[in-house]
C-alpha positions as semicolon CSV with decimal commas, in nm:
position;residue;x (nm);y (nm);z (nm)
1;M;2,878;1,191;-7,722
2;R;2,867;1,121;-7,366
3;I;3,076;1,387;-7,210
4;K;3,185;1,241;-6,910
5;D;3,266;0,891;-7,091
6;E;3,459;1,061;-7,374
7;L;3,629;1,353;-7,254
8;F;3,697;1,326;-6,869
9;G;4,052;1,222;-6,814
10;K;4,164;1,252;-7,129
11;E;4,517;1,398;-7,171
12;V;4,534;1,721;-7,377
13;L;4,850;1,766;-7,574
14;D;4,982;2,131;-7,666
15;A;5,105;2,191;-8,015
16;D;5,442;2,054;-7,946
17;V;5,299;1,757;-7,840
18;Q;5,351;1,802;-7,453
19;I;5,130;1,690;-7,204
20;A;4,932;2,011;-7,102
21;G;4,699;1,797;-6,881
22;K;4,387;1,615;-6,840
23;V;4,040;1,699;-6,859
24;I;3,868;1,711;-6,537
25;D;3,557;1,923;-6,630
26;V;3,384;2,112;-6,901
27;V;3,208;2,449;-6,969
28;F;2,879;2,463;-7,158
29;D;2,652;2,739;-7,280
30;T;2,316;2,687;-7,094
31;D;2,125;2,808;-7,405
32;S;2,289;2,567;-7,711
33;F;2,415;2,314;-7,475
34;E;2,729;2,326;-7,664
35;I;3,103;2,298;-7,494
36;T;3,275;2,623;-7,473
37;D;3,550;2,561;-7,269
38;L;3,755;2,236;-7,132
39;V;3,883;2,249;-6,774
40;I;4,208;2,078;-6,766
41;K;4,439;2,017;-6,433
42;G;4,824;1,965;-6,522
43;S;5,037;1,653;-6,486
44;G;5,337;1,577;-6,282
45;L;5,414;1,618;-5,927
46;S;5,431;2,001;-5,886
47;E;5,112;2,034;-6,040
48;Q;4,928;1,747;-5,803
49;I;5,096;1,972;-5,506
50;K;4,898;2,293;-5,617
51;A;4,543;2,321;-5,735
52;S;4,586;2,488;-6,035
53;E;4,325;2,458;-6,302
54;D;4,317;2,600;-6,660
55;L;4,025;2,681;-6,916
56;V;4,097;2,600;-7,275
57;P;3,827;2,749;-7,493
58;M;3,719;2,513;-7,786
59;E;3,828;2,744;-8,052
60;L;4,180;2,596;-7,944
61;V;4,090;2,239;-7,954
62;K;4,235;2,101;-8,322
63;V;4,167;1,757;-8,300
64;I;3,977;1,536;-8,041
65;G;4,076;1,166;-8,072
66;D;4,232;0,925;-7,826
67;K;4,406;1,230;-7,705
68;I;4,296;1,631;-7,761
69;L;4,529;1,807;-7,949
70;L;4,567;2,196;-7,937
71;K;4,608;2,456;-8,236
72;G;4,965;2,600;-8,251
73;E;5,025;2,953;-8,385
74;D;5,034;2,848;-8,726
75;D;4,647;2,714;-8,692
76;I;4,532;3,042;-8,529
77;I;4,396;3,313;-8,768
């Protein structure tokens, strides 16, 4: 997988299928080269004004497809 082509700019949806933001970067483990977190920036006018970024652990990712869907409370054990 090419990280830049496959993940950057992809919309992230929460468990309620609301847009949480878009992937702007990733964090990876330098020993295993596995992605550990997605860095997302919120969408909307208020999010564009402030420079907020959130880290989403890969453990919270349910599906990566055209969009990235996060797990809900029912999915987390």
